[in-house]
Coordinates of C-alpha atoms in Angstrom, one line a residue:
Chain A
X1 CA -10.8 -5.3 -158.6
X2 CA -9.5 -4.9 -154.8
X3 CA -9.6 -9.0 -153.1
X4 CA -9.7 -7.9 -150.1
X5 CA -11.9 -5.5 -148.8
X6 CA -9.9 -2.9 -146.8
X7 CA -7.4 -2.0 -150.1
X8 CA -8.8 0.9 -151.7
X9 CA -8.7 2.2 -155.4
X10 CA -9.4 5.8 -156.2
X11 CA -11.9 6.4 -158.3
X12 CA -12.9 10.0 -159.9
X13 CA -16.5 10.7 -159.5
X14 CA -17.4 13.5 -162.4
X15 CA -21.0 14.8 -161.4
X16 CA -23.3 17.4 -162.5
X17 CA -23.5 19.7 -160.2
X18 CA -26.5 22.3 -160.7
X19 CA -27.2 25.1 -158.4
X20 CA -30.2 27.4 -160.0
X21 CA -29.2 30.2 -157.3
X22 CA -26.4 30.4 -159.1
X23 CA -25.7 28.5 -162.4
X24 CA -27.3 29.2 -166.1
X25 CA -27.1 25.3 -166.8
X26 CA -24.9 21.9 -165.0
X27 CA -21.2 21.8 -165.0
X28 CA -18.8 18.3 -164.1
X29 CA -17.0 18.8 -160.6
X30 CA -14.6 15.8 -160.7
X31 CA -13.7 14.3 -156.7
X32 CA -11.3 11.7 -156.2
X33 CA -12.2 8.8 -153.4
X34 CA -11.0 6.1 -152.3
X35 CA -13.2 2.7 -152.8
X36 CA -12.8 -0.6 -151.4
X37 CA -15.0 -3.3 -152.6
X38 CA -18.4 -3.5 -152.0
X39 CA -19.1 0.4 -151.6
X40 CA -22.4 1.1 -153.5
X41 CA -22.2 4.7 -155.5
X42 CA -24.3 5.7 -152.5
X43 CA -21.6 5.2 -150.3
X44 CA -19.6 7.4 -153.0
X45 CA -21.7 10.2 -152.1
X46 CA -21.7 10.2 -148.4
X47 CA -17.9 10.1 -148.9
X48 CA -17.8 12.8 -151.0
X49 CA -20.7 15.3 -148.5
X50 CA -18.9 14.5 -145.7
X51 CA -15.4 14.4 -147.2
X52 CA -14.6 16.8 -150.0
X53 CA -17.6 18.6 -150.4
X54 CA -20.8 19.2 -147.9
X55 CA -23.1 21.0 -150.7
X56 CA -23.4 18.4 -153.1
X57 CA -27.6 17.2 -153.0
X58 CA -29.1 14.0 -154.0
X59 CA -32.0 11.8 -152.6
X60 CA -32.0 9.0 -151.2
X61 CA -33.8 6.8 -148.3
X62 CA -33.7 3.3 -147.3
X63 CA -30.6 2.4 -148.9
X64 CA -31.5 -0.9 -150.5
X65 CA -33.0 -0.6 -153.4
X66 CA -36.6 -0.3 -152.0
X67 CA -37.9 3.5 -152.0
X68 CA -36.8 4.2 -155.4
X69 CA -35.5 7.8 -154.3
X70 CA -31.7 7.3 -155.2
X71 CA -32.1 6.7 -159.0
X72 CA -29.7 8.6 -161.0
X73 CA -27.7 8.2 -164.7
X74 CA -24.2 6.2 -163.8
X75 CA -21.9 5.8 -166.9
X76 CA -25.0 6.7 -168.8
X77 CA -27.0 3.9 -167.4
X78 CA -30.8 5.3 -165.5
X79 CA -30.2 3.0 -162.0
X80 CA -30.6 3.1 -158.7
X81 CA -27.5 4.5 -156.4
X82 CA -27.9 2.4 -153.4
X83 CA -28.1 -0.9 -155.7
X84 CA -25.1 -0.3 -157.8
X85 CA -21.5 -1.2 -156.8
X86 CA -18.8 1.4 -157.9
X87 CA -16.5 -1.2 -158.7
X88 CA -19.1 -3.0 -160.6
X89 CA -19.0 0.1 -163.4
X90 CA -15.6 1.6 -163.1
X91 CA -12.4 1.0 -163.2
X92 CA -11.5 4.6 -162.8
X93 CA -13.9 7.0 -164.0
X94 CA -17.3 7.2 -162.7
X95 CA -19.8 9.5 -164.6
X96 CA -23.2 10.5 -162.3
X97 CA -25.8 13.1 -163.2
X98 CA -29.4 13.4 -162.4
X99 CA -32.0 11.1 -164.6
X100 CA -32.5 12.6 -167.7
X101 CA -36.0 13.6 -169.2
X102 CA -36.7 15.4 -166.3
X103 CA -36.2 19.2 -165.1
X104 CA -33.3 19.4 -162.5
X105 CA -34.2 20.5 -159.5
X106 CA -30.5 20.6 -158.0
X107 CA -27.0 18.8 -158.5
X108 CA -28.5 15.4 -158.9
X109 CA -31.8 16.1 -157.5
X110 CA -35.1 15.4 -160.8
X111 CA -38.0 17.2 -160.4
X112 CA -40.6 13.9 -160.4
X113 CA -43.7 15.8 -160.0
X114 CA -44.8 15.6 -163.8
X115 CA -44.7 11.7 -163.3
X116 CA -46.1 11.8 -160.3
X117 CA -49.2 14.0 -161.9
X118 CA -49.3 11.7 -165.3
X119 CA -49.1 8.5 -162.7
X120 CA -52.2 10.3 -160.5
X121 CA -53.9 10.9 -163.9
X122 CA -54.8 7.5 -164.6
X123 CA -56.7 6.9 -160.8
X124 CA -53.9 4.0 -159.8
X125 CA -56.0 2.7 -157.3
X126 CA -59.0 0.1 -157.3
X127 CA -62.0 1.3 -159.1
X128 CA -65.2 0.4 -158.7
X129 CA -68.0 0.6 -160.5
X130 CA -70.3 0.9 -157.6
X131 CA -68.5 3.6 -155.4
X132 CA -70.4 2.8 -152.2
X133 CA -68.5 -0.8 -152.3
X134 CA -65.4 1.1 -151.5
X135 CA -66.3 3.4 -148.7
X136 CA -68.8 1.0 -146.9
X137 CA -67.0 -2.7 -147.8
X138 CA -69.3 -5.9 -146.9
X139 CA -67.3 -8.3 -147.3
X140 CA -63.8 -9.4 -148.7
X141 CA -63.0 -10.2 -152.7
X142 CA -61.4 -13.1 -153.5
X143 CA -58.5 -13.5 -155.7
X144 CA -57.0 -16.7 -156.6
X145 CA -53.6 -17.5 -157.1
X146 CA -53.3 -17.6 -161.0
X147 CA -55.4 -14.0 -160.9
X148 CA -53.2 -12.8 -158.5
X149 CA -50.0 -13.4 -161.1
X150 CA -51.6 -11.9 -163.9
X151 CA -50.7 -8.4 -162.5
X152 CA -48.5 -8.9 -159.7
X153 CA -45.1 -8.4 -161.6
X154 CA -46.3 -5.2 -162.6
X155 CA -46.8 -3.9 -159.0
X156 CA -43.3 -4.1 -157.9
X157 CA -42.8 -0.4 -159.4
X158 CA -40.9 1.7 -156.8
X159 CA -41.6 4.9 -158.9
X160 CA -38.0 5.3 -159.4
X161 CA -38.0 6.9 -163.1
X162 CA -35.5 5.0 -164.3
X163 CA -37.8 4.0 -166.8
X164 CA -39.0 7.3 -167.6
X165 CA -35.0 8.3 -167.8
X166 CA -34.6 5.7 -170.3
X167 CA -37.8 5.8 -172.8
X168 CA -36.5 7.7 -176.4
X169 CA -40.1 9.1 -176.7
X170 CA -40.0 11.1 -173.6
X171 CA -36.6 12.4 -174.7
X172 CA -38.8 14.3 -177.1
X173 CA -42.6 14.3 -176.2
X174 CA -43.0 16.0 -172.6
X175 CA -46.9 14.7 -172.4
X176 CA -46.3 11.0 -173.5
X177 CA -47.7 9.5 -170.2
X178 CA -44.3 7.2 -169.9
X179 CA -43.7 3.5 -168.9
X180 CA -44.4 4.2 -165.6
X181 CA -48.2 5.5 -165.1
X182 CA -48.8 3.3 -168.1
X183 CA -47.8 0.1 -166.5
X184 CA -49.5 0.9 -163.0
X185 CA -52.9 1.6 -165.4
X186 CA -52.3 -2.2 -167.2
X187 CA -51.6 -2.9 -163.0
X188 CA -55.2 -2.0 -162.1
X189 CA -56.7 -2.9 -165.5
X190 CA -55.7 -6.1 -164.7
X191 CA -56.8 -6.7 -161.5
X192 CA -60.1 -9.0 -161.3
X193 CA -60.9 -6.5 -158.4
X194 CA -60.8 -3.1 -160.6
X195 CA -63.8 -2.0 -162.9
X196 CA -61.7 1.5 -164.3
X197 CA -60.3 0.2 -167.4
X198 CA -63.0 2.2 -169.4
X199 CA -62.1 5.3 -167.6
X200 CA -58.1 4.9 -167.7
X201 CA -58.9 4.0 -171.6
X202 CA -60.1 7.7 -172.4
X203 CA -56.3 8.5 -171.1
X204 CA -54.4 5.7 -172.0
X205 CA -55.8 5.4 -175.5
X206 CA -55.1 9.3 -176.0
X207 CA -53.0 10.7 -178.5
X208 CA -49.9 10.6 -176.0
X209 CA -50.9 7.4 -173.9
X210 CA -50.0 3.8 -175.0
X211 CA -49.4 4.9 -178.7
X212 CA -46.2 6.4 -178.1
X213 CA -44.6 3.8 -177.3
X214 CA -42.4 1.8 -179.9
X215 CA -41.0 -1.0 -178.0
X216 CA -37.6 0.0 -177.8
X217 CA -38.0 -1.7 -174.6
X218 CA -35.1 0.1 -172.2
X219 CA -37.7 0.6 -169.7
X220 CA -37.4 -2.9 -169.1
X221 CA -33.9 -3.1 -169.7
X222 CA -33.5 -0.9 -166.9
X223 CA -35.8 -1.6 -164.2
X224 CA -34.4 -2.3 -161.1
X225 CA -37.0 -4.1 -159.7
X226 CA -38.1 -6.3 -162.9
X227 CA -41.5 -5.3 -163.4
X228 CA -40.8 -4.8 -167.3
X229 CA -42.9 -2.4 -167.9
X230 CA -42.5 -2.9 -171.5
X231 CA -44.5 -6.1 -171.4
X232 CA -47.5 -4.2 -169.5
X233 CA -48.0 -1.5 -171.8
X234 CA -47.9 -4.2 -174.7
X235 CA -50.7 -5.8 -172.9
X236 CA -52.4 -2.5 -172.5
X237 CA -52.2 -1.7 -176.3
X238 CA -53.7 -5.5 -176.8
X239 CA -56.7 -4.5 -174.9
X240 CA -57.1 -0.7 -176.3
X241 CA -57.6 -2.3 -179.7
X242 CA -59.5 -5.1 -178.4
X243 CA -62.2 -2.6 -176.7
X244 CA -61.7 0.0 -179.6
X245 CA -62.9 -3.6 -182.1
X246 CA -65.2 -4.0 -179.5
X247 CA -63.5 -7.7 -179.3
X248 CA -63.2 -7.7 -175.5
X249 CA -64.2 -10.8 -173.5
X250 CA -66.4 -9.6 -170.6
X251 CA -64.7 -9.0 -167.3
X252 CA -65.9 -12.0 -165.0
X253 CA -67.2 -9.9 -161.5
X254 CA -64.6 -10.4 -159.0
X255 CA -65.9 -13.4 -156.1
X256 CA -66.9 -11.7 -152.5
X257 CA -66.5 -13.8 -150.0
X258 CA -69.3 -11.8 -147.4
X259 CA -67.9 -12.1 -143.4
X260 CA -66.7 -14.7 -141.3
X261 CA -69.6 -17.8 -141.5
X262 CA -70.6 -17.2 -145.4
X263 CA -67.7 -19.1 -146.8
X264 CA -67.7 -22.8 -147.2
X265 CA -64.7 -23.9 -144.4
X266 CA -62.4 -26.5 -144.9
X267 CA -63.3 -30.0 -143.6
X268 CA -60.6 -30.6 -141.0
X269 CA -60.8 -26.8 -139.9
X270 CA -61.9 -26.4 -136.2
X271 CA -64.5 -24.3 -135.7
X272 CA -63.9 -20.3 -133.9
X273 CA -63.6 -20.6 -130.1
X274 CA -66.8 -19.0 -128.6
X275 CA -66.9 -14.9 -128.1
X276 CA -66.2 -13.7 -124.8
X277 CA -66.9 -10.2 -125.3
Chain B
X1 CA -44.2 25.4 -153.8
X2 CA -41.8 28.2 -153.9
X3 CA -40.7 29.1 -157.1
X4 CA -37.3 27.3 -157.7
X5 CA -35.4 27.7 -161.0
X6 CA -35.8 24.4 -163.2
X7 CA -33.2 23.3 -166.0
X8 CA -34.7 21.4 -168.8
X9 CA -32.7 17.9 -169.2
X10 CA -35.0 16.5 -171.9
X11 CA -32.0 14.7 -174.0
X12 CA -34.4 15.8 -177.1
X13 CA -34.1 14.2 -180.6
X14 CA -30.5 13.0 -179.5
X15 CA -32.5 10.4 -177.3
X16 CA -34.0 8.9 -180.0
X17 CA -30.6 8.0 -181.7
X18 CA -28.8 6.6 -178.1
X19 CA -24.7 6.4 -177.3
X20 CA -23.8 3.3 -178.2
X21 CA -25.0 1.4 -175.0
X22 CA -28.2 0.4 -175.6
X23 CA -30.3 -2.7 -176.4
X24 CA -30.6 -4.0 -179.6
X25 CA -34.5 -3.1 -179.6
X26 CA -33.9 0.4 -179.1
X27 CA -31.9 0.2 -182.5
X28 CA -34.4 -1.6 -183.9
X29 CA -36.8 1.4 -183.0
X30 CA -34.1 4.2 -185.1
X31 CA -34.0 2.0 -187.7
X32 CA -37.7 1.6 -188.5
X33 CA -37.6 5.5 -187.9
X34 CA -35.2 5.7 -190.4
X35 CA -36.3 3.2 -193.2
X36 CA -39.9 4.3 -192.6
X37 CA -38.9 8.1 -193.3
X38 CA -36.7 7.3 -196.4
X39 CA -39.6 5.2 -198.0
X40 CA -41.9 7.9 -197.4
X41 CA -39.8 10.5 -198.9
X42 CA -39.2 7.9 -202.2
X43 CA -42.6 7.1 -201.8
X44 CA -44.0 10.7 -202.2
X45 CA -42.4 11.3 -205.3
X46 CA -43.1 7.5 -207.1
X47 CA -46.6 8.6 -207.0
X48 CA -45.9 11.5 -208.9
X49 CA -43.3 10.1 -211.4
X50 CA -45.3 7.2 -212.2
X51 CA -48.8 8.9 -212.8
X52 CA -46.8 10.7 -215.4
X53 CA -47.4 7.6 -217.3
X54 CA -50.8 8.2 -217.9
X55 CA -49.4 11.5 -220.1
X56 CA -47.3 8.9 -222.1
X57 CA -44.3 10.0 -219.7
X58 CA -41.7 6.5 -218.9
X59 CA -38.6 8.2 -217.0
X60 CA -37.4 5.0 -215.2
X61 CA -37.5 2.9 -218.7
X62 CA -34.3 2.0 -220.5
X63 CA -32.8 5.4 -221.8
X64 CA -34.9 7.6 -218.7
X65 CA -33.5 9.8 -216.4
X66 CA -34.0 7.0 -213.7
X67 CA -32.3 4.6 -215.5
X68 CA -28.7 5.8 -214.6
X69 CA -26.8 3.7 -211.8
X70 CA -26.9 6.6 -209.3
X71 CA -30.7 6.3 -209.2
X72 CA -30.9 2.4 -209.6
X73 CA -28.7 2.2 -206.5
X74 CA -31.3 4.6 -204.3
X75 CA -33.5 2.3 -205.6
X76 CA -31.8 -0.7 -204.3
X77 CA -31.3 1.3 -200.7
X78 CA -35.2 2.1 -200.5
X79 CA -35.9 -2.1 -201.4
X80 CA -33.3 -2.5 -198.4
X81 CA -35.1 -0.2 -196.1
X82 CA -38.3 -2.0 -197.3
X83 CA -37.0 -4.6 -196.5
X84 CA -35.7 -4.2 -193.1
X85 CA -39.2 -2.0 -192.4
X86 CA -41.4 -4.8 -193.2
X87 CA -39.7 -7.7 -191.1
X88 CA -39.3 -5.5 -188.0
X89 CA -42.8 -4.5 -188.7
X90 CA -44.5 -7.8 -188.5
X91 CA -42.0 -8.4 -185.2
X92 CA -43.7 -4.9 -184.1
X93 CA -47.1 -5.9 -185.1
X94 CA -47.2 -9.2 -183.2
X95 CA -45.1 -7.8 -180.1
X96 CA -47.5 -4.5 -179.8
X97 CA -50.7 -7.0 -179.9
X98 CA -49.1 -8.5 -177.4
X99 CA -48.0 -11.9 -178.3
X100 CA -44.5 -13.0 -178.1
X101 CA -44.2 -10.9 -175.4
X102 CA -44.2 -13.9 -172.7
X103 CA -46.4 -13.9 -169.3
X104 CA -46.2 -12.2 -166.4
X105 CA -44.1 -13.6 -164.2
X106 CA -42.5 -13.4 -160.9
X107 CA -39.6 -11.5 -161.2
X108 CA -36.2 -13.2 -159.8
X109 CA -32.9 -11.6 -160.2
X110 CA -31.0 -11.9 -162.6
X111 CA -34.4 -10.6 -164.4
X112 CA -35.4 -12.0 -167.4
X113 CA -38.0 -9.3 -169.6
X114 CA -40.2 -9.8 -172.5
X115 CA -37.3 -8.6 -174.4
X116 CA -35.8 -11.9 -174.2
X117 CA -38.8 -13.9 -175.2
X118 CA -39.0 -11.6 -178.0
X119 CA -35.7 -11.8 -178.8
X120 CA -35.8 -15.3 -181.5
X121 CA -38.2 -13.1 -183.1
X122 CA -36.7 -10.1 -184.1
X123 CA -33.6 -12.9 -184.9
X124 CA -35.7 -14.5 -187.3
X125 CA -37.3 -11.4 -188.7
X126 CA -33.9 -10.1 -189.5
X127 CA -32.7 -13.6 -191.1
X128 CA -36.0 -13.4 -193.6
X129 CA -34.8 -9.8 -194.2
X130 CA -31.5 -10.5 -194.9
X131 CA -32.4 -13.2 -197.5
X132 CA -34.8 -10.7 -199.1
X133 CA -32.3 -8.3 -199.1
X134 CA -30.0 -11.0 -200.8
X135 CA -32.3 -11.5 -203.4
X136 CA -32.4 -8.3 -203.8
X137 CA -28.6 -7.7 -204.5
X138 CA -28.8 -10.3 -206.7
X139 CA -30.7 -9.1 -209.0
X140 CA -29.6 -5.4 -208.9
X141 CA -26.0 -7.0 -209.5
X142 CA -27.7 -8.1 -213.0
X143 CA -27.0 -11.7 -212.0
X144 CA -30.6 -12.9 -212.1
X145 CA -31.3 -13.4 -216.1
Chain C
X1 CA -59.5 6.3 -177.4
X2 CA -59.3 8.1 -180.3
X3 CA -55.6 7.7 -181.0
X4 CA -56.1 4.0 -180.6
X5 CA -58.1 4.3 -183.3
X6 CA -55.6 5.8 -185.9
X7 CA -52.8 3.3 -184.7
X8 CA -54.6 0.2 -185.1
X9 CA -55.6 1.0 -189.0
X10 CA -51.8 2.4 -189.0
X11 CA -51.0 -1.6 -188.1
X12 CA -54.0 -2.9 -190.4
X13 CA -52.6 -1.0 -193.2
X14 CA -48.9 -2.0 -192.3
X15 CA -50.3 -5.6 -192.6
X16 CA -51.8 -4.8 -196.2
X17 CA -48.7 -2.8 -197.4
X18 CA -46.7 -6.3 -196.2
X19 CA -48.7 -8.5 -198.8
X20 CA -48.8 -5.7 -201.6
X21 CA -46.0 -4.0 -201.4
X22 CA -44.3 -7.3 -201.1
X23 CA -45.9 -8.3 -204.1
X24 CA -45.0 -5.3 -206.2
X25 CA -40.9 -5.5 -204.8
X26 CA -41.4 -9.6 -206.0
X27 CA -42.6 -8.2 -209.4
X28 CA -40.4 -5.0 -210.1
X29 CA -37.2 -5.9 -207.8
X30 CA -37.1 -9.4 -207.6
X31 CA -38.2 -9.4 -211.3
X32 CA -35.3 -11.5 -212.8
X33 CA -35.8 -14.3 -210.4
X34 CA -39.8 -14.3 -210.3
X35 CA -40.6 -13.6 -213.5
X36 CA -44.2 -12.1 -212.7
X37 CA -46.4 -10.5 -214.4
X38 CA -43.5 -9.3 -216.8
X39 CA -44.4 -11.6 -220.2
X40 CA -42.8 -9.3 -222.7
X41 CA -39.6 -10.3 -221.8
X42 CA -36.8 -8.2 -221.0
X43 CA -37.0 -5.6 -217.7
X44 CA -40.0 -5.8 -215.6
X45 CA -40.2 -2.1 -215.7
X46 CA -40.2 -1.8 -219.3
X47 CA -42.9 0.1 -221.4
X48 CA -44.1 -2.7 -222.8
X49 CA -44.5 -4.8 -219.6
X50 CA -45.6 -1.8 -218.0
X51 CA -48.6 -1.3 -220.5
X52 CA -49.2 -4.6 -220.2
X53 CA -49.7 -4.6 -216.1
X54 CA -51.9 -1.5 -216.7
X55 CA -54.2 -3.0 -219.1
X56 CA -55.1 -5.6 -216.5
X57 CA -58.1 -4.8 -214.2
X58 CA -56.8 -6.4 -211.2
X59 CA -53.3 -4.0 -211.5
X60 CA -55.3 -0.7 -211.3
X61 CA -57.9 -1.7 -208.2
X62 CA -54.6 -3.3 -206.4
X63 CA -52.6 -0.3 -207.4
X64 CA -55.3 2.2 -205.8
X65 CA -56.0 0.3 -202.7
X66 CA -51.6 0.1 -202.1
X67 CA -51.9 3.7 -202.9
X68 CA -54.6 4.6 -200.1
X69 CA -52.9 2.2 -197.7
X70 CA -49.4 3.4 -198.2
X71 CA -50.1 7.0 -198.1
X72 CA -52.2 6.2 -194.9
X73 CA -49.7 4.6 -193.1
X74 CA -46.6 6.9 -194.2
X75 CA -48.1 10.1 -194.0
X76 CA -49.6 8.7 -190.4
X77 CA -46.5 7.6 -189.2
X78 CA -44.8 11.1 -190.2
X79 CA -47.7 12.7 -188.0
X80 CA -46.6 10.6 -185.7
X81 CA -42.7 11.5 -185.4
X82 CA -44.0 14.9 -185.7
X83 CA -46.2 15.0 -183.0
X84 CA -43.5 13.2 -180.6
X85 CA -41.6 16.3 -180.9
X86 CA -43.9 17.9 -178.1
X87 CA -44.9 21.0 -180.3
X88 CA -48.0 23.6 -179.8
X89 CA -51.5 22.6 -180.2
X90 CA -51.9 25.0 -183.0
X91 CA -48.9 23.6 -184.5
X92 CA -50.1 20.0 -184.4
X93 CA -53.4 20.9 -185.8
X94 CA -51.9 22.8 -188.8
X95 CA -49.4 19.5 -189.2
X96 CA -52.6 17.3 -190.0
X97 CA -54.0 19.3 -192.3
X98 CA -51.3 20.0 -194.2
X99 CA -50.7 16.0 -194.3
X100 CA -54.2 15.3 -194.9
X101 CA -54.0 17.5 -197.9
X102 CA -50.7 15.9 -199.3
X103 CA -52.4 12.5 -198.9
X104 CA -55.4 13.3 -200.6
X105 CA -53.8 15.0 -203.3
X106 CA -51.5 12.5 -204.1
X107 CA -54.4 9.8 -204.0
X108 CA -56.6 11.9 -206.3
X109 CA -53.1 12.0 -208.6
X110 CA -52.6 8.1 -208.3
X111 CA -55.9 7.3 -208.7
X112 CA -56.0 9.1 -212.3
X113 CA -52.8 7.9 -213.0
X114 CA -53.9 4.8 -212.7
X115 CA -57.2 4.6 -214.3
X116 CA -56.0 6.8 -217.1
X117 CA -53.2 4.0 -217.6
X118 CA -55.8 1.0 -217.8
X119 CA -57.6 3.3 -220.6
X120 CA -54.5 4.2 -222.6
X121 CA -53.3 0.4 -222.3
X122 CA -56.8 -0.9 -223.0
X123 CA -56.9 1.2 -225.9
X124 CA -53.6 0.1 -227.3
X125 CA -54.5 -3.3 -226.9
X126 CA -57.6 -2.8 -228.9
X127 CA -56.0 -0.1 -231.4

């Protein structure tokens, strides 16, 4: 590894390049560049477009580890470009394709919609069982801390599909729903404010939903953001048998707290200067 | 949207069996695969050797066609696979109910999953398999009297 | 939710499969160190010990019900593999009837085995 930061180190970068204009399936095109410490494979790229070769396509966005466009496979490993250091994984060689499990749009560029459609599938949103609450709110829910934890790891997901790159049933099984939608379901099913878990149940508890997954647990080994969604859809099987035993403890309503003047203030809180409109 | 040529990059069945670079869960996962196929294929025909027994028929008795060492041998390899199965099946049982999976947390880099709270159980399941399994060779070695 | 369905029995039955399959490896594999249910002496597979294990109530109701559970949780877990392998509907359907076929014959086959066994022993016992 290069000490100081202005020695560089070639490194070859074989990626799968894919053009359906004009190839029957992806071929290797090897480039050469020169790396100094502390250039991210994203860096790699924008050496290599504005370099060596301008037609080479990937996404990518905010370029730390945020948006979740950049994820690709490097040295066989589903991560994210922007958050990976080339001199971190190679010495020399540097392998990048497109995340696997996925149909190839071009070069290194997944076609996401099918996650995107499972993930939609399963209503990721707040559901509630009286729909007027939602469109004509009265007041505010309340959500304490420890309610707040039970599903907050899980909603860290930057929709990435590293996981979905990385899971050995969707290597094979195109409907399994993946660890993505499945963990944003267990996200919702979880929060005190949602009443949908019936509804995502008819899905999730489908002959390709949480059933399909054996632990193997690289979904979690992978995620770059931590939200191991592993864990969630192991919490989501836990309560598809519970409700399918009908063993379920009843979902406590979720507090309202109803305007400004209904909840119980603080003693040393001063009260709201006087309107002046 | 327009219609743009797709390849398929599904890794198919070759995903299931990985390239040397994954977790040790994930090969926990083949292997049930594995052991839980080759029971099921010795499992199909026990059924039908042994009901032969209600015609008088013993072929896995002293002097039977299952008596020879080739066959007692598979029969040690499908009491290892049971083996193997059964612990990383009550790992799977417990970890798919959700326990020994840890709590949610908040995660901090470097990230710790529920693979590593699980982790001392699949350990443990695989020492109790590995003393089953030892048992096992024991007695197919003929050392038990 | 019906999935769920099939995979928690798949787990219940895993469960039973642990404690009776468990028991009949401790009998028939681990035979030389645990000595169960093997009196006659000798192999625990041998005719004699076999007979004996079949003239005995409890063997051919615990043999039945680890025949049901296994054949439940194999065939099942086959279905499953199968069905990971992202075939057509038609194809799936005709994959569950074929295994529900195999594991109903082979049950009907055990379960004769089984119970003409107990008879055979218990008349040999008595004749």
């Amino acid at each position: 590894m290069p000490e100081d930061s202005q020695t560089t180190r070639p490194i070859n970068f074989h990626i799968s390049r894919y053009n359906p204009e004009r190839d029957r399936k992806p071929y290797v095109q090897t480039y050469t560049i020169p790396v100094r410490a502390g250039m991210t494979v994203l860096d790699g790229l924008h050496y290599i477009k504005e370099n060596l070769d301008a037609s080479l396509a990937w996404r990518y966005s905010c370029r730390m580890g945020v948006c979740g466009s950049c994820g690709m496979l490097l040295n066989g490993h589903p991560t994210l470009a922007c958050n990976t250091q080339i001199l971190h994984i190679a010495t020399k060689d540097l392998t990048v394709s497109p995340l696997p499990n996925f149909e190839i749009i071009r070069d290194l560029v997944p076609d996401l919609l099918t996650m995107f459609e499972k993930h939609r599938s399963l209503r990721p949103y707040i559901v509630r069982a009286d729909e007027a609450e939602i469109n004509d709110p009265q007041g505010e829910f309340y959500q304490s801390p420890a309610e707040l934890e039970r599903y907050l790891q899980f909603s860290y997901c930057i929709k990435c599909g590293c996981c979905m790159a990385a899971c050995p049933t969707l290597a094979t099984d195109a409907r399994y729903l993946g660890p993505m939608p499945l963990s944003a379901a267990e996200r919702y099913n979880l929060d005190t404010r949602d009443d949908g878990r019936g509804d995502r149940n008819a899905q999730t508890g489908s002959a390709h939903g949480a059933s399909r997954c054996h632990y193997a647990g690289e979904c979690s080994r992978v995620c770059p953001k931590g939200v191991d969604p592993a864990k969630a859809i192991q919490y989501l099987k836990r309560q598809l048998v519970l409700d399918y035993l009908h063993l379920a403890r009843r979902k406590k309503p979720c507090q309202k707290l109803h305007g400004p003047g209904q909840a119980k203030p603080l003693p040393n809180i001063p009260a709201a200067p006087a309107k002046t409109v | 949207m327009a219609e743009i040529k797709r390849y398929d990059d599904r890794l198919g069945v070759w995903g299931w069996l990985g390239g040397g670079r994954w977790g040790v869960e994930r090969y926990a996962y083949i292997l049930h695969r594995l052991t839980g196929l080759g029971i099921l294929l010795y499992f199909l025909m026990h059924v039908v050797v042994t009901s032969l027994r209600a015609r008088g028929i013993y072929l896995w008795v002293e002097g039977g066609v299952f008596h020879q060492p080739f066959f007692k041998f598979g029969e040690f390899l499908v009491f290892a696979a049971f083996a193997y199965h059964a612990f990383n099946g009550v790992r799977l049982v417990l970890v798919e109910l959700g326990f020994a999976v840890g709590k949610p947390i908040e995660p901090v880099y470097p990230y710790k999953t529920s693979l590593n709270v699980q982790r001392p159980l699949l350990i443990s399941m695989m020492v109790l398999a590995a003393v089953f399994l030892a048992a096992g060779g024991y007695e197919f070695l003929g050392l038990a009297k | 939710m019906g999935e769920t369905k099939y995979w928690t029995w798949h787990m219940a039955a895993g469960v039973v499969i642990l404690f009776l399959l468990g028991l009949h490896m401790l009998i028939m594999h681990l035979g030389g160190i645990t000595h169960l249910y093997a009196p006659l002496g000798g192999e625990a597979i041998s005719k004699a010990n076999s007979l004996y294990r079949d003239g005995r109530l409890l063997f051919t109701v615990t043999y039945v019900l680890l025949l049901a559970v296994a054949l439940y949780h194999g065939l099942y877990g086959l279905r499953t593999i199968l069905f990971e392998l992202t075939l057509k509907p038609a194809a799936e359907k005709a994959i569950t009837i074929v295994l529900l076929i195999v594991g109903l014959g082979l049950l009907g086959l055990g379960t004769w085995g089984a119970i003409a066994a107990h008879a055979i022993a218990k008349a040999g016992v008595r004749g």
